[in-house]
GROMACS .gro file of C-alpha atoms in nm:
model
  438
    1MET     CA    1  -7.949 -14.562  15.339
    2ALA     CA    2  -7.818 -14.624  15.675
    3PHE     CA    3  -7.490 -14.622  15.873
    4TYR     CA    4  -7.331 -14.839  16.087
    5ALA     CA    5  -7.043 -14.639  16.375
    6LEU     CA    6  -6.838 -14.990  16.555
    7ASN     CA    7  -6.696 -14.884  16.906
    8SER     CA    8  -6.372 -15.026  17.072
    9ILE     CA    9  -6.552 -15.387  17.121
   10GLY     CA   10  -6.679 -15.429  16.773
   11VAL     CA   11  -7.003 -15.362  16.881
   12ILE     CA   12  -7.242 -15.158  16.663
   13SER     CA   13  -7.286 -14.816  16.828
   14ASP     CA   14  -7.530 -14.642  16.656
   15MET     CA   15  -7.719 -14.687  16.292
   16LEU     CA   16  -7.807 -14.308  16.134
   17ASP     CA   17  -7.983 -14.187  15.835
   18PRO     CA   18  -7.739 -13.955  15.661
   19ARG     CA   19  -8.053 -13.808  15.452
   20SER     CA   20  -8.252 -13.727  15.749
   21ASN     CA   21  -7.949 -13.706  16.043
   22LYS     CA   22  -7.661 -13.510  15.863
   23ASP     CA   23  -7.616 -13.281  16.176
   24GLN     CA   24  -7.663 -13.564  16.437
   25LEU     CA   25  -7.395 -13.768  16.235
   26LYS     CA   26  -7.146 -13.494  16.221
   27PHE     CA   27  -7.224 -13.409  16.645
   28TYR     CA   28  -7.191 -13.789  16.695
   29LEU     CA   29  -6.860 -13.839  16.492
   30LYS     CA   30  -6.660 -13.541  16.668
   31GLU     CA   31  -6.811 -13.684  17.052
   32ASN     CA   32  -6.705 -14.006  17.018
   33GLU     CA   33  -6.426 -13.938  16.784
   34SER     CA   34  -6.179 -14.205  16.964
   35GLU     CA   35  -6.457 -14.477  16.972
   36ILE     CA   36  -6.478 -14.480  16.630
   37LEU     CA   37  -6.242 -14.735  16.427
   38VAL     CA   38  -6.451 -14.813  16.171
   39LEU     CA   39  -6.713 -14.698  16.018
   40PHE     CA   40  -6.878 -14.828  15.649
   41ASP     CA   41  -7.198 -14.788  15.442
   42ALA     CA   42  -7.318 -14.909  15.045
   43CYS     CA   43  -7.261 -14.473  15.039
   44TYR     CA   44  -6.876 -14.423  15.068
   45PHE     CA   45  -6.910 -14.090  14.891
   46LYS     CA   46  -7.162 -13.978  15.082
   47ILE     CA   47  -6.964 -14.095  15.365
   48LYS     CA   48  -6.639 -13.891  15.298
   49GLU     CA   49  -6.838 -13.589  15.236
   50ILE     CA   50  -6.971 -13.561  15.587
   51ILE     CA   51  -6.687 -13.638  15.705
   52SER     CA   52  -6.448 -13.414  15.571
   53GLU     CA   53  -6.725 -13.135  15.684
   54THR     CA   54  -6.614 -13.222  16.086
   55ASN     CA   55  -6.222 -13.239  16.000
   56ILE     CA   56  -6.196 -13.596  16.102
   57GLN     CA   57  -5.948 -13.758  15.940
   58LYS     CA   58  -5.927 -14.162  16.238
   59VAL     CA   59  -6.200 -14.264  15.886
   60ILE     CA   60  -5.939 -14.354  15.617
   61LEU     CA   61  -6.005 -14.641  15.369
   62VAL     CA   62  -5.741 -14.920  15.423
   63THR     CA   63  -5.815 -15.217  15.187
   64LYS     CA   64  -6.101 -15.341  14.945
   65GLU     CA   65  -6.233 -15.690  15.028
   66VAL     CA   66  -6.347 -15.898  14.744
   67VAL     CA   67  -6.612 -16.161  14.810
   68LYS     CA   68  -6.666 -16.437  14.475
   69ARG     CA   69  -6.968 -16.636  14.464
   70LEU     CA   70  -7.095 -16.866  14.194
   71LYS     CA   71  -7.438 -16.816  14.077
   72PHE     CA   72  -7.555 -17.038  13.812
   73ILE     CA   73  -7.712 -16.972  13.445
   74PRO     CA   74  -7.883 -17.251  13.312
   75SER     CA   75  -7.864 -17.357  12.904
   76THR     CA   76  -7.953 -17.113  12.634
   77PHE     CA   77  -8.040 -17.144  12.277
   78GLU     CA   78  -7.977 -16.901  12.010
   79VAL     CA   79  -8.145 -16.932  11.680
   80GLU     CA   80  -7.851 -16.902  11.429
   81GLU     CA   81  -8.021 -16.702  11.070
   82GLU     CA   82  -7.794 -16.782  10.748
   83VAL     CA   83  -7.944 -16.463  10.546
   84THR     CA   84  -7.901 -16.530  10.156
   85TYR     CA   85  -7.919 -16.280   9.869
   86VAL     CA   86  -8.026 -16.423   9.520
   87TYR     CA   87  -8.009 -16.227   9.241
   88SER     CA   88  -8.125 -16.182   8.862
   89CYS     CA   89  -8.001 -16.060   8.551
   90PRO     CA   90  -8.279 -15.836   8.434
   91LYS     CA   91  -8.211 -15.877   8.051
   92CYS     CA   92  -8.199 -16.273   8.066
   93GLY     CA   93  -8.305 -16.377   8.382
   94ALA     CA   94  -8.060 -16.584   8.505
   95MET     CA   95  -8.047 -16.678   8.850
   96ILE     CA   96  -7.744 -16.607   9.067
   97ARG     CA   97  -7.771 -16.764   9.441
   98PRO     CA   98  -7.482 -16.808   9.650
   99GLU     CA   99  -7.396 -17.165   9.815
  100LYS     CA  100  -7.566 -17.191  10.126
  101GLU     CA  101  -7.307 -17.313  10.427
  102PHE     CA  102  -7.316 -17.728  10.460
  103PRO     CA  103  -7.580 -17.815  10.724
  104LEU     CA  104  -7.489 -18.060  10.955
  105ILE     CA  105  -7.778 -18.272  10.843
  106LYS     CA  106  -7.979 -18.168  10.543
  107GLY     CA  107  -8.300 -18.002  10.658
  108SER     CA  108  -8.250 -18.036  10.992
  109ILE     CA  109  -8.160 -17.711  11.249
  110ALA     CA  110  -7.924 -17.977  11.434
  111THR     CA  111  -7.590 -17.766  11.478
  112PRO     CA  112  -7.219 -17.917  11.597
  113SER     CA  113  -7.281 -17.756  11.922
  114LEU     CA  114  -7.618 -17.869  12.003
  115VAL     CA  115  -7.620 -18.210  11.872
  116ALA     CA  116  -7.235 -18.271  12.067
  117GLY     CA  117  -7.455 -18.121  12.359
  118ILE     CA  118  -7.694 -18.450  12.342
  119MET     CA  119  -7.418 -18.600  12.322
  120ASN     CA  120  -7.177 -18.525  12.615
  121ALA     CA  121  -7.541 -18.514  12.820
  122LYS     CA  122  -7.616 -18.946  12.712
  123TYR     CA  123  -7.273 -19.043  12.700
  124VAL     CA  124  -7.053 -18.870  12.901
  125ASN     CA  125  -7.324 -18.759  13.207
  126GLY     CA  126  -7.558 -19.069  13.173
  127MET     CA  127  -7.818 -18.788  13.108
  128PRO     CA  128  -8.091 -19.034  12.868
  129LEU     CA  129  -8.281 -18.866  12.562
  130ALA     CA  130  -8.643 -18.913  12.692
  131ARG     CA  131  -8.462 -18.669  13.019
  132GLN     CA  132  -8.351 -18.469  12.778
  133GLU     CA  133  -8.631 -18.420  12.582
  134ARG     CA  134  -8.837 -18.361  12.879
  135GLU     CA  135  -8.565 -18.074  13.038
  136PHE     CA  136  -8.595 -17.870  12.694
  137ALA     CA  137  -8.954 -17.859  12.686
  138ARG     CA  138  -8.907 -17.665  13.008
  139TYR     CA  139  -8.732 -17.391  12.771
  140ASP     CA  140  -8.980 -17.404  12.559
  141LEU     CA  141  -8.742 -17.627  12.330
  142ASN     CA  142  -8.943 -17.887  12.135
  143LEU     CA  143  -8.717 -18.152  12.053
  144SER     CA  144  -8.813 -18.518  12.072
  145THR     CA  145  -8.683 -18.815  12.177
  146LYS     CA  146  -8.685 -18.946  11.819
  147THR     CA  147  -8.583 -18.674  11.643
  148MET     CA  148  -8.250 -18.670  11.852
  149ALA     CA  149  -8.183 -19.003  11.830
  150ASN     CA  150  -8.193 -18.954  11.487
  151TRP     CA  151  -7.965 -18.714  11.465
  152ILE     CA  152  -7.717 -18.924  11.671
  153ILE     CA  153  -7.716 -19.194  11.474
  154SER     CA  154  -7.722 -18.991  11.142
  155CYS     CA  155  -7.345 -18.784  11.271
  156ALA     CA  156  -7.250 -19.092  11.393
  157ASP     CA  157  -7.253 -19.280  11.073
  158ARG     CA  158  -7.163 -18.929  10.872
  159TYR     CA  159  -6.887 -18.772  11.025
  160LEU     CA  160  -6.792 -18.964  11.375
  161GLY     CA  161  -6.779 -19.322  11.229
  162LEU     CA  162  -6.493 -19.187  10.979
  163LEU     CA  163  -6.307 -19.027  11.287
  164TYR     CA  164  -6.351 -19.419  11.440
  165GLY     CA  165  -6.204 -19.598  11.138
  166GLN     CA  166  -5.883 -19.388  11.160
  167MET     CA  167  -5.865 -19.430  11.536
  168LYS     CA  168  -5.872 -19.800  11.484
  169GLU     CA  169  -5.626 -19.838  11.197
  170GLU     CA  170  -5.380 -19.644  11.403
  171PHE     CA  171  -5.492 -19.872  11.772
  172LEU     CA  172  -5.411 -20.218  11.558
  173LYS     CA  173  -5.063 -20.057  11.516
  174SER     CA  174  -5.008 -20.074  11.917
  175ARG     CA  175  -4.777 -20.363  12.033
  176TYR     CA  176  -4.985 -20.350  12.386
  177ILE     CA  177  -5.335 -20.313  12.461
  178HIS     CA  178  -5.639 -20.416  12.696
  179CYS     CA  179  -5.940 -20.584  12.608
  180ASP     CA  180  -6.309 -20.606  12.811
  181GLU     CA  181  -6.649 -20.664  12.731
  182THR     CA  182  -6.995 -20.589  12.909
  183ARG     CA  183  -7.356 -20.622  12.830
  184ILE     CA  184  -7.650 -20.429  12.654
  185GLN     CA  185  -7.974 -20.483  12.565
  186VAL     CA  186  -8.030 -20.458  12.271
  187ILE     CA  187  -8.450 -20.454  12.200
  188ASP     CA  188  -8.493 -20.453  11.761
  189GLU     CA  189  -8.168 -20.751  11.753
  190PRO     CA  190  -8.360 -21.027  11.493
  191ASP     CA  191  -8.425 -21.350  11.622
  192GLN     CA  192  -8.409 -21.284  11.995
  193LYS     CA  193  -8.590 -21.221  12.323
  194GLY     CA  194  -8.676 -20.905  12.405
  195SER     CA  195  -8.466 -20.961  12.743
  196SER     CA  196  -8.182 -21.137  12.576
  197GLN     CA  197  -7.856 -20.978  12.620
  198ASN     CA  198  -7.617 -20.828  12.412
  199TRP     CA  199  -7.227 -20.704  12.441
  200MET     CA  200  -7.026 -20.424  12.376
  201TRP     CA  201  -6.632 -20.503  12.330
  202VAL     CA  202  -6.401 -20.236  12.454
  203TYR     CA  203  -6.077 -20.195  12.340
  204LEU     CA  204  -5.786 -19.978  12.425
  205THR     CA  205  -5.422 -19.903  12.514
  206ASP     CA  206  -5.347 -19.801  12.846
  207ARG     CA  207  -4.997 -19.489  12.908
  208TYR     CA  208  -4.767 -19.817  12.943
  209SER     CA  209  -4.839 -19.872  12.547
  210GLU     CA  210  -4.670 -19.619  12.429
  211ALA     CA  211  -4.919 -19.549  12.176
  212PRO     CA  212  -5.182 -19.267  12.121
  213GLN     CA  213  -5.437 -19.383  12.415
  214MET     CA  214  -5.763 -19.456  12.295
  215VAL     CA  215  -6.049 -19.634  12.352
  216LEU     CA  216  -6.278 -19.811  12.079
  217PHE     CA  217  -6.616 -19.957  12.197
  218ASP     CA  218  -6.783 -20.323  11.942
  219TYR     CA  219  -7.137 -20.343  11.960
  220GLU     CA  220  -7.165 -20.749  11.908
  221ARG     CA  221  -7.459 -20.939  11.918
  222THR     CA  222  -7.308 -21.235  12.140
  223ARG     CA  223  -6.990 -21.316  12.343
  224ALA     CA  224  -6.811 -21.543  12.117
  225GLY     CA  225  -6.482 -21.548  12.090
  226TYR     CA  226  -6.416 -21.471  11.759
  227HIS     CA  227  -6.545 -21.126  11.749
  228PRO     CA  228  -6.179 -21.008  11.898
  229VAL     CA  229  -6.037 -21.210  11.647
  230ASN     CA  230  -6.248 -21.037  11.363
  231PHE     CA  231  -6.245 -20.687  11.544
  232LEU     CA  232  -5.802 -20.736  11.577
  233GLY     CA  233  -5.820 -20.982  11.230
  234ASP     CA  234  -5.442 -21.033  11.125
  235THR     CA  235  -5.315 -20.681  11.197
  236PHE     CA  236  -5.263 -20.700  11.538
  237HIS     CA  237  -4.965 -20.868  11.675
  238GLY     CA  238  -4.907 -20.854  12.042
  239TYR     CA  239  -4.960 -20.796  12.408
  240LEU     CA  240  -5.359 -20.852  12.447
  241THR     CA  241  -5.457 -20.841  12.865
  242CYS     CA  242  -5.746 -20.922  12.979
  243ASP     CA  243  -5.918 -21.094  13.224
  244GLY     CA  244  -6.015 -21.472  13.245
  245TYR     CA  245  -6.272 -21.506  12.998
  246GLN     CA  246  -6.159 -21.805  12.819
  247ALA     CA  247  -6.259 -21.722  12.496
  248TYR     CA  248  -5.948 -21.438  12.467
  249ASN     CA  249  -5.765 -21.768  12.476
  250GLY     CA  250  -5.831 -21.877  12.072
  251LEU     CA  251  -5.722 -21.554  11.923
  252ASN     CA  252  -5.458 -21.570  11.648
  253ASP     CA  253  -5.103 -21.675  11.740
  254SER     CA  254  -4.947 -21.330  11.701
  255ILE     CA  255  -5.117 -21.247  11.979
  256THR     CA  256  -5.021 -21.323  12.387
  257VAL     CA  257  -5.253 -21.302  12.601
  258THR     CA  258  -5.151 -21.180  12.931
  259GLY     CA  259  -5.369 -21.187  13.276
  260CYS     CA  260  -5.553 -20.963  13.558
  261PHE     CA  261  -5.409 -20.968  13.914
  262THR     CA  262  -5.704 -20.818  14.013
  263HIS     CA  263  -5.980 -21.063  13.927
  264ALA     CA  264  -5.744 -21.286  14.123
  265ARG     CA  265  -5.721 -21.089  14.415
  266ARG     CA  266  -6.098 -21.012  14.404
  267ARG     CA  267  -6.209 -21.382  14.468
  268PHE     CA  268  -5.959 -21.387  14.771
  269ASP     CA  269  -6.153 -21.098  14.942
  270ALA     CA  270  -6.442 -21.231  14.862
  271ALA     CA  271  -6.303 -21.515  15.032
  272LEU     CA  272  -6.158 -21.315  15.351
  273THR     CA  273  -6.496 -21.090  15.340
  274ALA     CA  274  -6.750 -21.481  15.380
  275LEU     CA  275  -6.522 -21.532  15.723
  276LYS     CA  276  -6.546 -21.138  15.896
  277LYS     CA  277  -6.868 -21.270  16.088
  278ASP     CA  278  -6.748 -21.549  16.280
  279PHE     CA  279  -6.325 -21.448  16.289
  280THR     CA  280  -6.190 -21.177  16.498
  281LYS     CA  281  -5.908 -20.936  16.313
  282GLU     CA  282  -5.606 -21.180  16.459
  283GLN     CA  283  -5.748 -21.472  16.344
  284LEU     CA  284  -5.841 -21.333  16.006
  285LYS     CA  285  -5.450 -21.246  16.009
  286GLU     CA  286  -5.446 -21.642  15.978
  287THR     CA  287  -5.635 -21.760  15.673
  288ILE     CA  288  -5.528 -21.825  15.339
  289ALA     CA  289  -5.707 -21.558  15.214
  290TYR     CA  290  -5.626 -21.250  15.434
  291GLN     CA  291  -5.212 -21.404  15.342
  292ALA     CA  292  -5.295 -21.412  14.995
  293MET     CA  293  -5.416 -21.052  14.931
  294THR     CA  294  -5.125 -20.952  15.123
  295ARG     CA  295  -4.904 -21.119  14.911
  296ILE     CA  296  -5.062 -20.906  14.592
  297GLY     CA  297  -5.014 -20.612  14.783
  298ILE     CA  298  -4.690 -20.610  14.771
  299LEU     CA  299  -4.692 -20.709  14.383
  300TYR     CA  300  -4.905 -20.380  14.347
  301LYS     CA  301  -4.694 -20.182  14.598
  302VAL     CA  302  -4.404 -20.237  14.373
  303GLU     CA  303  -4.577 -20.084  14.083
  304GLU     CA  304  -4.711 -19.797  14.259
  305LEU     CA  305  -4.320 -19.678  14.332
  306ILE     CA  306  -4.271 -19.743  14.013
  307LYS     CA  307  -4.533 -19.626  13.747
  308ASP     CA  308  -4.315 -19.327  13.702
  309LYS     CA  309  -4.019 -19.553  13.529
  310THR     CA  310  -3.928 -19.589  13.190
  311ALA     CA  311  -4.054 -19.945  13.049
  312GLU     CA  312  -3.639 -20.122  13.119
  313GLU     CA  313  -3.689 -19.954  13.421
  314ARG     CA  314  -4.004 -20.111  13.488
  315TYR     CA  315  -3.908 -20.470  13.396
  316GLN     CA  316  -3.591 -20.454  13.563
  317GLU     CA  317  -3.767 -20.360  13.893
  318ARG     CA  318  -4.016 -20.626  13.829
  319GLN     CA  319  -3.712 -20.869  13.795
  320LYS     CA  320  -3.556 -20.806  14.098
  321GLN     CA  321  -3.896 -20.670  14.334
  322SER     CA  322  -4.194 -20.893  14.207
  323ARG     CA  323  -4.062 -21.207  14.024
  324PRO     CA  324  -3.968 -21.346  14.378
  325VAL     CA  325  -4.271 -21.296  14.530
  326VAL     CA  326  -4.410 -21.418  14.272
  327ASP     CA  327  -4.228 -21.713  14.258
  328ALA     CA  328  -4.322 -21.794  14.626
  329LEU     CA  329  -4.725 -21.724  14.561
  330PHE     CA  330  -4.751 -21.990  14.349
  331GLU     CA  331  -4.547 -22.221  14.562
  332TRP     CA  332  -4.727 -22.176  14.762
  333LEU     CA  333  -5.078 -22.200  14.605
  334HIS     CA  334  -4.996 -22.532  14.441
  335SER     CA  335  -4.931 -22.682  14.784
  336MET     CA  336  -5.245 -22.641  14.856
  337GLU     CA  337  -5.413 -22.756  14.545
  338ASP     CA  338  -5.496 -23.128  14.623
  339SER     CA  339  -5.607 -23.080  14.993
  340VAL     CA  340  -5.822 -22.759  14.930
  341ASP     CA  341  -6.248 -22.800  14.865
  342ARG     CA  342  -6.295 -22.693  14.550
  343SER     CA  343  -6.637 -22.582  14.618
  344SER     CA  344  -6.553 -22.300  14.871
  345LEU     CA  345  -6.501 -21.951  14.828
  346ILE     CA  346  -6.100 -22.011  14.895
  347GLY     CA  347  -6.066 -22.334  14.691
  348ASP     CA  348  -6.246 -22.140  14.397
  349ALA     CA  349  -5.995 -21.815  14.436
  350ILE     CA  350  -5.707 -22.056  14.431
  351LEU     CA  351  -5.814 -22.217  14.147
  352TYR     CA  352  -5.872 -21.995  13.975
  353ALA     CA  353  -5.513 -21.798  14.039
  354LEU     CA  354  -5.356 -22.193  13.927
  355ASN     CA  355  -5.538 -22.154  13.657
  356GLN     CA  356  -5.427 -21.832  13.531
  357GLU     CA  357  -5.100 -21.870  13.657
  358THR     CA  358  -4.955 -21.844  13.273
  359TYR     CA  359  -5.108 -21.535  13.178
  360LEU     CA  360  -5.062 -21.390  13.555
  361ARG     CA  361  -4.688 -21.419  13.513
  362ARG     CA  362  -4.626 -21.274  13.157
  363TYR     CA  363  -4.649 -20.931  13.307
  364LEU     CA  364  -4.303 -20.957  13.403
  365GLU     CA  365  -4.201 -21.013  13.070
  366ASP     CA  366  -4.244 -20.650  12.919
  367GLY     CA  367  -4.206 -20.309  13.113
  368HIS     CA  368  -4.502 -20.157  12.864
  369LEU     CA  369  -4.762 -20.435  13.035
  370SER     CA  370  -4.943 -20.362  13.298
  371ILE     CA  371  -5.046 -20.607  13.613
  372ASP     CA  372  -5.405 -20.548  13.577
  373ASN     CA  373  -5.670 -20.491  13.331
  374ASN     CA  374  -5.839 -20.190  13.531
  375SER     CA  375  -5.779 -19.941  13.266
  376ALA     CA  376  -6.036 -20.125  13.068
  377GLU     CA  377  -6.286 -20.149  13.359
  378ARG     CA  378  -6.238 -19.804  13.371
  379ALA     CA  379  -6.311 -19.728  13.043
  380ILE     CA  380  -6.634 -19.903  13.088
  381LYS     CA  381  -6.758 -19.729  13.359
  382ASN     CA  382  -6.881 -19.440  13.219
  383PHE     CA  383  -7.081 -19.692  12.992
  384ALA     CA  384  -7.191 -19.842  13.290
  385VAL     CA  385  -7.336 -19.559  13.484
  386GLY     CA  386  -7.530 -19.454  13.130
  387ARG     CA  387  -7.685 -19.771  13.139
  388ARG     CA  388  -7.857 -19.769  13.448
  389ASN     CA  389  -8.040 -19.489  13.356
  390TRP     CA  390  -8.073 -19.557  12.962
  391LEU     CA  391  -8.158 -19.959  13.037
  392PHE     CA  392  -8.087 -20.050  12.670
  393SER     CA  393  -8.067 -19.958  12.266
  394LYS     CA  394  -8.361 -19.977  12.061
  395SER     CA  395  -8.219 -20.056  11.712
  396ILE     CA  396  -7.872 -20.223  11.621
  397HIS     CA  397  -7.785 -19.888  11.405
  398GLY     CA  398  -7.876 -19.704  11.775
  399ALA     CA  399  -7.622 -19.952  11.944
  400ASP     CA  400  -7.363 -19.909  11.687
  401ALA     CA  401  -7.358 -19.539  11.736
  402SER     CA  402  -7.358 -19.522  12.093
  403ALA     CA  403  -7.016 -19.735  11.998
  404VAL     CA  404  -6.898 -19.480  11.802
  405VAL     CA  405  -6.984 -19.200  12.035
  406TYR     CA  406  -6.811 -19.375  12.338
  407SER     CA  407  -6.510 -19.387  12.165
  408ILE     CA  408  -6.512 -19.045  12.114
  409THR     CA  409  -6.581 -18.940  12.420
  410GLU     CA  410  -6.399 -19.181  12.645
  411THR     CA  411  -6.124 -19.115  12.367
  412ALA     CA  412  -6.129 -18.775  12.496
  413LEU     CA  413  -6.134 -18.766  12.862
  414LEU     CA  414  -5.832 -19.035  12.834
  415ASN     CA  415  -5.603 -18.724  12.661
  416GLY     CA  416  -5.756 -18.465  12.922
  417LEU     CA  417  -6.032 -18.317  12.679
  418LYS     CA  418  -6.352 -18.183  12.748
  419PRO     CA  419  -6.574 -18.425  12.572
  420TYR     CA  420  -6.841 -18.146  12.440
  421LEU     CA  421  -6.553 -17.899  12.309
  422TYR     CA  422  -6.430 -18.181  12.128
  423LEU     CA  423  -6.711 -18.354  11.962
  424THR     CA  424  -6.830 -17.962  11.868
  425TYR     CA  425  -6.462 -17.947  11.721
  426VAL     CA  426  -6.542 -18.231  11.479
  427LEU     CA  427  -6.845 -18.215  11.390
  428ASP     CA  428  -6.781 -17.832  11.305
  429GLN     CA  429  -6.482 -17.959  11.055
  430LEU     CA  430  -6.568 -18.286  10.893
  431ARG     CA  431  -6.919 -18.109  10.793
  432TRP     CA  432  -6.773 -17.924  10.556
  433MET     CA  433  -6.679 -18.255  10.377
  434GLY     CA  434  -6.967 -18.175  10.150
  435PRO     CA  435  -7.363 -18.211  10.191
  436PHE     CA  436  -7.489 -18.486  10.339
  437PRO     CA  437  -7.611 -18.794  10.125
  438GLU     CA  438  -7.989 -18.825  10.055
   0.00000   0.00000   0.00000
């Protein structure tokens, strides 16, 4: 074990081995007492003993320094054993067998923590089942993609589907919701080509809704407008915020559609981007696209300032600050309606905004409403990331199961919960309902 003595300028003066050079170390300490500032080694008690023999008091413990480093521990698997003892009556031969714990899936090794881990990896972290299979194999665990897919479908149908139903029932009581849709490919969808696109519809309540925040995914074969009509039924009455997709205009009369200023802004941004290669910064500021984005930017600045206020306060501030800007914006756009080139990017942006004017203005009517549909787009983000990895769903049952699991995990994230822990808890609690059906 080596000892180091530092001199007054912080340079190592010597290196000694106390096991073979104890006398030399004593001599060094006596001769260089005035130079020694620090003496250190892993073997502190050996030093203390030597120093005490030399009667030198210069070296003292000043403080303890702790350095923390992060170490990665790979996933581990443990086998749970359930042991039951079976008894028989020596006289009549009757058997006494205690009831066993309800399995998550009959005849399976699956546990709530294992299935939750698989779901979390796929639906939260975007890791396809085939990639999980390879990762498990590295730890000598043989779990096939098919087995994991069957577990997900079974648990979504038996357990999580019940929670999904309760969530939907509560969701439809809200008066302020968002809706959006995104593509998904389902291979075994009957009577369609393998390259056909199907759709995942997304419904949610946001922080302005004054209702439990949740996200509900719903798989449908097409993008037809009757799907949101069927999903919302006659129960929901209130405002629905969405993009400019025309299908939403066919909803029940009890539903008022509100627009999304983000979608309007994107078209002006596309027009401005196309001009950047030919215009200077000063010239860009004179363009219609730049001025439109500036006006819309003022509306978002107001929203940033009032985001933490009550619904009534937001309504009042919007009337005072936002409404004059909105009125001026559309008056300005209407003045260019007849003269703009409708085939150009700026023409498309102006006409889109004017066509959506009624819906874009509606957020001014109620402080519970959002200026855009960004909440729905954020809810779709994890789905979109995962889709780039797992690419498609094999079956309709798989797509329906994905809709249920995404609803649970995204709702957990929206409420600040950890999806893995929440899924584990839910599956563990619901499995006590009784044996898994045949």
